[in-house]
Amino acid sequence: MSTRFDVILLAAQRVGVTNPLAEAHGVSHKCLIPIADQILISRTLASVSSHPGCRAIHILIEPDGELAVRPVAEAFAKADLPIYFIASDSNIAGSVLLGCENGTGPFVITTADNVLIKHESIDRVVETMAAGADAVAALANKDDVRSIHPAAQRFFYEFRDHGYANCNLYGIASERALHAVEIFREGGQFMNHPRRLVNAFGLFNILLMRFGWVTVDNAFQRMSKRFGITMRRAPISDGTQAIDVDNDRTYRIVEAVLQNRIDDLKI
């Protein structure tokens, strides 16, 4: 793939709050949790940094977490692949904007706990941007995710054609797409503030998606019209790409995938 891109890696946790899974593993920060003989952020960095299109990596992390993470991350830096640390915003969308301001688009965005991420998935996002999308979200089919393990995901976005899971992998191709991110920064906490959700997406669009009256691609077309940009999904056929390390359940599933013991896993 000839397209070059910057990676925005979201690695922050709430300031002053130790993640329960990190606490259970005796580390200060979730991305430092060991899994299958390697820590989370190392596995994710190994994947994204080895992609031939990766031009730079911008790690968004709170200031009191940088000291512990920096030595681990800098091991992946090269002369032609710089790694930058940026103080994260309290809001995820705000952190994405900070990363974009520091780098050069197009951008591939993912999280430090997305340890199963593959080059092929990044390729799908980059290809979708190259085909004209301003913003891209990678989604995996519900059946593909459940084929990895029945408990791999508890929640799916249900559309008229099928259910889909978020792969925590996104693309931002243009300056115009940043305006949509800005809406999310201002809106934030949608589940706690339904009016913000309505203002951002529109009540009719929410109802269409909530009751499965539109296909997933119809939904992206409607969101494109709402935000004034071209938003597309990148279809991912590998169900592992929708499983990151959120809690003890997903930790054990990801560990089993890494160790090829998934058939023996009982949850």
Short mmCIF file of C-alpha atoms in Angstrom, two decimals:
data_model
loop_
_atom_site.label_atom_id
_atom_site.label_comp_id
_atom_site.label_asym_id
_atom_site.label_seq_id
_atom_site.Cartn_x
_atom_site.Cartn_y
_atom_site.Cartn_z
CA MET A 1 0.00 0.00 0.00
CA SER A 2 1.45 3.36 -1.07
CA THR A 3 -0.69 5.65 1.10
CA ARG A 4 1.15 7.05 4.10
CA PHE A 5 -0.72 7.93 7.29
CA ASP A 6 -0.24 9.02 10.91
CA VAL A 7 -1.54 6.84 13.73
CA ILE A 8 -3.35 8.35 16.70
CA LEU A 9 -3.12 5.93 19.62
CA LEU A 10 -5.51 6.60 22.50
CA ALA A 11 -3.89 5.34 25.71
CA ALA A 12 -5.30 7.54 28.47
CA GLN A 13 -7.30 6.64 31.52
CA ARG A 14 -9.13 9.00 33.83
CA VAL A 15 -6.76 11.10 35.92
CA GLY A 16 -6.60 9.87 39.50
CA VAL A 17 -8.58 6.70 38.76
CA THR A 18 -6.83 3.32 38.52
CA ASN A 19 -8.47 1.01 36.02
CA PRO A 20 -9.89 -2.07 37.84
CA LEU A 21 -8.18 -4.48 35.43
CA ALA A 22 -4.86 -2.64 35.86
CA GLU A 23 -5.27 -2.83 39.62
CA ALA A 24 -5.96 -6.57 39.41
CA HIS A 25 -2.71 -7.03 37.47
CA GLY A 26 -0.68 -4.81 39.78
CA VAL A 27 0.14 -2.05 37.30
CA SER A 28 -0.60 1.66 37.34
CA HIS A 29 -2.03 1.92 33.87
CA LYS A 30 -4.32 -0.28 31.81
CA CYS A 31 -2.10 -0.23 28.72
CA LEU A 32 0.75 -1.71 30.83
CA ILE A 33 -1.18 -4.88 31.66
CA PRO A 34 0.75 -8.00 30.60
CA ILE A 35 -0.96 -10.45 28.25
CA ALA A 36 0.57 -13.58 26.72
CA ASP A 37 4.08 -12.51 27.84
CA GLN A 38 3.86 -8.98 26.42
CA ILE A 39 2.14 -5.81 27.61
CA LEU A 40 -0.92 -4.42 25.84
CA ILE A 41 0.53 -1.26 24.35
CA SER A 42 3.61 -3.13 23.13
CA ARG A 43 1.46 -5.53 21.14
CA THR A 44 -0.58 -2.72 19.61
CA LEU A 45 2.52 -0.68 18.80
CA ALA A 46 4.21 -3.72 17.24
CA SER A 47 1.28 -4.03 14.82
CA VAL A 48 0.80 -0.39 13.86
CA SER A 49 4.49 0.53 13.74
CA SER A 50 5.32 -2.37 11.42
CA HIS A 51 2.71 -1.34 8.86
CA PRO A 52 4.59 0.02 5.83
CA GLY A 53 2.22 2.99 5.56
CA CYS A 54 2.73 4.19 9.13
CA ARG A 55 4.49 7.57 9.02
CA ALA A 56 4.29 8.69 12.69
CA ILE A 57 2.54 7.67 15.91
CA HIS A 58 0.92 10.16 18.29
CA ILE A 59 0.19 8.69 21.71
CA LEU A 60 -2.51 10.48 23.69
CA ILE A 61 -2.03 9.88 27.40
CA GLU A 62 -2.55 11.81 30.62
CA PRO A 63 0.64 13.47 31.92
CA ASP A 64 0.98 11.27 35.00
CA GLY A 65 0.88 8.14 32.84
CA GLU A 66 3.49 9.21 30.29
CA LEU A 67 6.49 8.49 32.52
CA ALA A 68 5.64 4.79 32.78
CA VAL A 69 4.60 4.34 29.15
CA ARG A 70 7.29 6.35 27.36
CA PRO A 71 10.17 3.81 27.71
CA VAL A 72 7.94 1.03 26.38
CA ALA A 73 6.71 3.05 23.41
CA GLU A 74 10.04 4.56 22.42
CA ALA A 75 11.41 1.07 21.76
CA PHE A 76 9.29 1.13 18.57
CA ALA A 77 10.54 4.50 17.32
CA LYS A 78 12.77 4.61 14.25
CA ALA A 79 14.57 7.29 12.28
CA ASP A 80 11.69 7.37 9.79
CA LEU A 81 8.97 6.62 12.34
CA PRO A 82 8.81 9.19 15.16
CA ILE A 83 6.64 8.62 18.23
CA TYR A 84 5.15 11.67 19.92
CA PHE A 85 3.48 11.97 23.31
CA ILE A 86 0.57 14.38 23.69
CA ALA A 87 -1.28 15.22 26.89
CA SER A 88 -4.77 13.81 26.46
CA ASP A 89 -8.01 15.73 26.77
CA SER A 90 -10.62 14.67 29.31
CA ASN A 91 -12.85 13.83 26.33
CA ILE A 92 -11.91 11.16 23.75
CA ALA A 93 -12.97 13.33 20.82
CA GLY A 94 -10.87 16.16 22.23
CA SER A 95 -7.87 13.83 22.37
CA VAL A 96 -8.41 12.85 18.73
CA LEU A 97 -8.45 16.51 17.73
CA LEU A 98 -5.23 17.15 19.66
CA GLY A 99 -3.58 14.24 17.85
CA CYS A 100 -4.73 15.52 14.48
CA GLU A 101 -3.45 19.02 15.24
CA ASN A 102 -0.03 17.52 15.98
CA GLY A 103 0.17 15.32 12.88
CA THR A 104 -0.41 15.12 9.15
CA GLY A 105 -3.44 13.41 7.65
CA PRO A 106 -4.78 11.03 6.73
CA PHE A 107 -5.07 9.56 10.21
CA VAL A 108 -5.72 6.05 11.47
CA ILE A 109 -7.10 6.07 15.01
CA THR A 110 -7.14 3.18 17.45
CA THR A 111 -6.70 2.38 21.14
CA ALA A 112 -3.75 1.01 23.11
CA ASP A 113 -5.76 -2.03 24.19
CA ASN A 114 -6.61 -3.04 20.60
CA VAL A 115 -3.91 -5.73 20.71
CA LEU A 116 -5.37 -7.99 18.00
CA ILE A 117 -5.28 -5.26 15.34
CA LYS A 118 -3.97 -6.46 11.98
CA HIS A 119 -2.45 -4.77 8.96
CA GLU A 120 -5.35 -6.00 6.83
CA SER A 121 -7.82 -4.07 8.99
CA ILE A 122 -5.75 -0.90 8.76
CA ASP A 123 -5.62 -1.43 4.99
CA ARG A 124 -9.43 -1.54 4.80
CA VAL A 125 -9.68 1.80 6.61
CA VAL A 126 -7.00 3.46 4.49
CA GLU A 127 -8.51 2.10 1.26
CA THR A 128 -11.95 3.40 2.24
CA MET A 129 -10.49 6.86 2.81
CA ALA A 130 -8.62 6.69 -0.49
CA ALA A 131 -11.93 5.88 -2.21
CA GLY A 132 -13.35 9.22 -1.08
CA ALA A 133 -14.51 8.89 2.52
CA ASP A 134 -13.79 11.79 4.87
CA ALA A 135 -14.32 9.63 7.97
CA VAL A 136 -14.31 5.85 8.36
CA ALA A 137 -15.31 3.39 11.08
CA ALA A 138 -14.27 -0.27 10.93
CA LEU A 139 -17.14 -2.64 11.75
CA ALA A 140 -17.22 -6.42 12.05
CA ASN A 141 -20.25 -8.61 11.38
CA LYS A 142 -21.93 -10.06 14.50
CA ASP A 143 -21.64 -13.64 13.22
CA ASP A 144 -17.91 -13.24 12.58
CA VAL A 145 -17.36 -11.90 16.10
CA ARG A 146 -19.39 -14.63 17.77
CA SER A 147 -17.56 -17.25 15.74
CA ILE A 148 -14.44 -16.35 17.73
CA HIS A 149 -16.22 -16.79 21.06
CA PRO A 150 -19.92 -16.46 22.04
CA ALA A 151 -18.99 -13.93 24.75
CA ALA A 152 -16.56 -11.90 22.65
CA GLN A 153 -19.01 -8.99 22.50
CA ARG A 154 -22.05 -8.24 24.65
CA PHE A 155 -23.41 -5.40 22.52
CA PHE A 156 -23.98 -5.04 18.80
CA TYR A 157 -25.38 -2.25 16.67
CA GLU A 158 -28.46 -3.84 15.14
CA PHE A 159 -29.46 -2.69 11.67
CA ARG A 160 -31.99 -3.98 9.19
CA ASP A 161 -29.42 -6.08 7.36
CA HIS A 162 -27.41 -7.37 10.34
CA GLY A 163 -25.74 -6.65 13.65
CA TYR A 164 -22.27 -5.10 13.76
CA ALA A 165 -19.55 -4.50 16.32
CA ASN A 166 -17.19 -1.57 16.55
CA CYS A 167 -13.52 -2.48 15.97
CA ASN A 168 -12.13 0.63 17.73
CA LEU A 169 -10.43 1.50 14.45
CA TYR A 170 -11.23 4.71 12.58
CA GLY A 171 -9.95 6.93 9.82
CA ILE A 172 -10.01 10.69 9.34
CA ALA A 173 -9.01 11.78 5.86
CA SER A 174 -9.81 15.45 5.68
CA GLU A 175 -10.04 18.74 7.51
CA ARG A 176 -13.79 18.64 6.95
CA ALA A 177 -14.04 15.46 9.00
CA LEU A 178 -12.51 17.26 11.98
CA HIS A 179 -15.60 19.43 12.19
CA ALA A 180 -17.66 16.31 12.88
CA VAL A 181 -15.21 15.30 15.62
CA GLU A 182 -15.66 18.77 17.11
CA ILE A 183 -19.40 18.08 17.42
CA PHE A 184 -18.64 14.99 19.48
CA ARG A 185 -16.29 16.95 21.75
CA GLU A 186 -18.96 19.51 22.43
CA GLY A 187 -21.71 16.90 22.78
CA GLY A 188 -19.91 14.20 24.79
CA GLN A 189 -21.53 11.89 27.34
CA PHE A 190 -24.47 11.18 25.03
CA MET A 191 -25.92 8.40 27.16
CA ASN A 192 -26.09 10.69 30.18
CA HIS A 193 -27.43 13.62 28.16
CA PRO A 194 -30.00 12.39 25.60
CA ARG A 195 -30.65 15.92 24.33
CA ARG A 196 -27.04 16.16 23.18
CA LEU A 197 -27.49 12.89 21.30
CA VAL A 198 -30.59 14.24 19.56
CA ASN A 199 -28.83 17.50 18.70
CA ALA A 200 -25.87 15.65 17.18
CA PHE A 201 -27.66 12.93 15.20
CA GLY A 202 -31.25 14.12 14.85
CA LEU A 203 -34.21 12.41 16.45
CA PHE A 204 -35.48 10.77 13.26
CA ASN A 205 -32.07 9.26 12.50
CA ILE A 206 -31.83 7.91 16.04
CA LEU A 207 -35.25 6.27 15.78
CA LEU A 208 -34.41 4.71 12.41
CA MET A 209 -31.23 3.16 13.81
CA ARG A 210 -32.65 2.30 17.22
CA PHE A 211 -35.44 0.17 15.73
CA GLY A 212 -33.38 -1.35 12.94
CA TRP A 213 -35.29 0.34 10.14
CA VAL A 214 -32.19 1.11 8.05
CA THR A 215 -29.26 -0.94 6.81
CA VAL A 216 -25.81 -0.11 8.15
CA ASP A 217 -24.83 1.60 4.89
CA ASN A 218 -28.09 3.59 4.89
CA ALA A 219 -27.18 4.74 8.40
CA PHE A 220 -23.76 5.95 7.26
CA GLN A 221 -25.36 7.79 4.34
CA ARG A 222 -27.76 9.53 6.72
CA MET A 223 -24.92 10.47 9.08
CA SER A 224 -22.96 11.82 6.11
CA LYS A 225 -25.84 14.11 5.24
CA ARG A 226 -26.26 15.17 8.86
CA PHE A 227 -22.60 16.12 9.34
CA GLY A 228 -21.92 17.37 5.82
CA ILE A 229 -19.08 14.94 5.17
CA THR A 230 -18.71 11.51 3.55
CA MET A 231 -18.80 8.86 6.28
CA ARG A 232 -18.30 5.20 5.39
CA ARG A 233 -17.78 1.92 7.16
CA ALA A 234 -14.81 -0.33 6.48
CA PRO A 235 -16.16 -3.91 6.53
CA ILE A 236 -13.94 -6.26 8.54
CA SER A 237 -14.44 -10.00 8.09
CA ASP A 238 -12.11 -11.11 10.90
CA GLY A 239 -14.15 -11.24 14.11
CA THR A 240 -11.07 -10.88 16.34
CA GLN A 241 -10.78 -7.27 15.23
CA ALA A 242 -13.80 -6.29 17.32
CA ILE A 243 -12.34 -7.69 20.55
CA ASP A 244 -10.16 -5.45 22.67
CA VAL A 245 -9.22 -5.69 26.34
CA ASP A 246 -11.97 -3.94 28.30
CA ASN A 247 -12.43 -6.20 31.31
CA ASP A 248 -11.51 -9.60 32.72
CA ARG A 249 -13.87 -11.41 30.31
CA THR A 250 -12.39 -9.87 27.17
CA TYR A 251 -8.87 -10.12 28.63
CA ARG A 252 -9.26 -13.90 28.87
CA ILE A 253 -10.70 -14.14 25.36
CA VAL A 254 -7.91 -12.05 23.83
CA GLU A 255 -5.30 -14.01 25.76
CA ALA A 256 -6.78 -17.27 24.47
CA VAL A 257 -6.75 -15.96 20.89
CA LEU A 258 -3.10 -14.96 21.25
CA GLN A 259 -2.23 -18.36 22.66
CA ASN A 260 -4.50 -20.24 20.22
CA ARG A 261 -6.48 -21.74 23.09
CA ILE A 262 -9.86 -20.23 22.23
CA ASP A 263 -11.63 -23.61 21.89
CA ASP A 264 -10.69 -24.44 25.48
CA LEU A 265 -11.92 -21.15 26.97
CA LYS A 266 -14.95 -21.35 29.26
CA ILE A 267 -16.61 -18.09 30.32
#
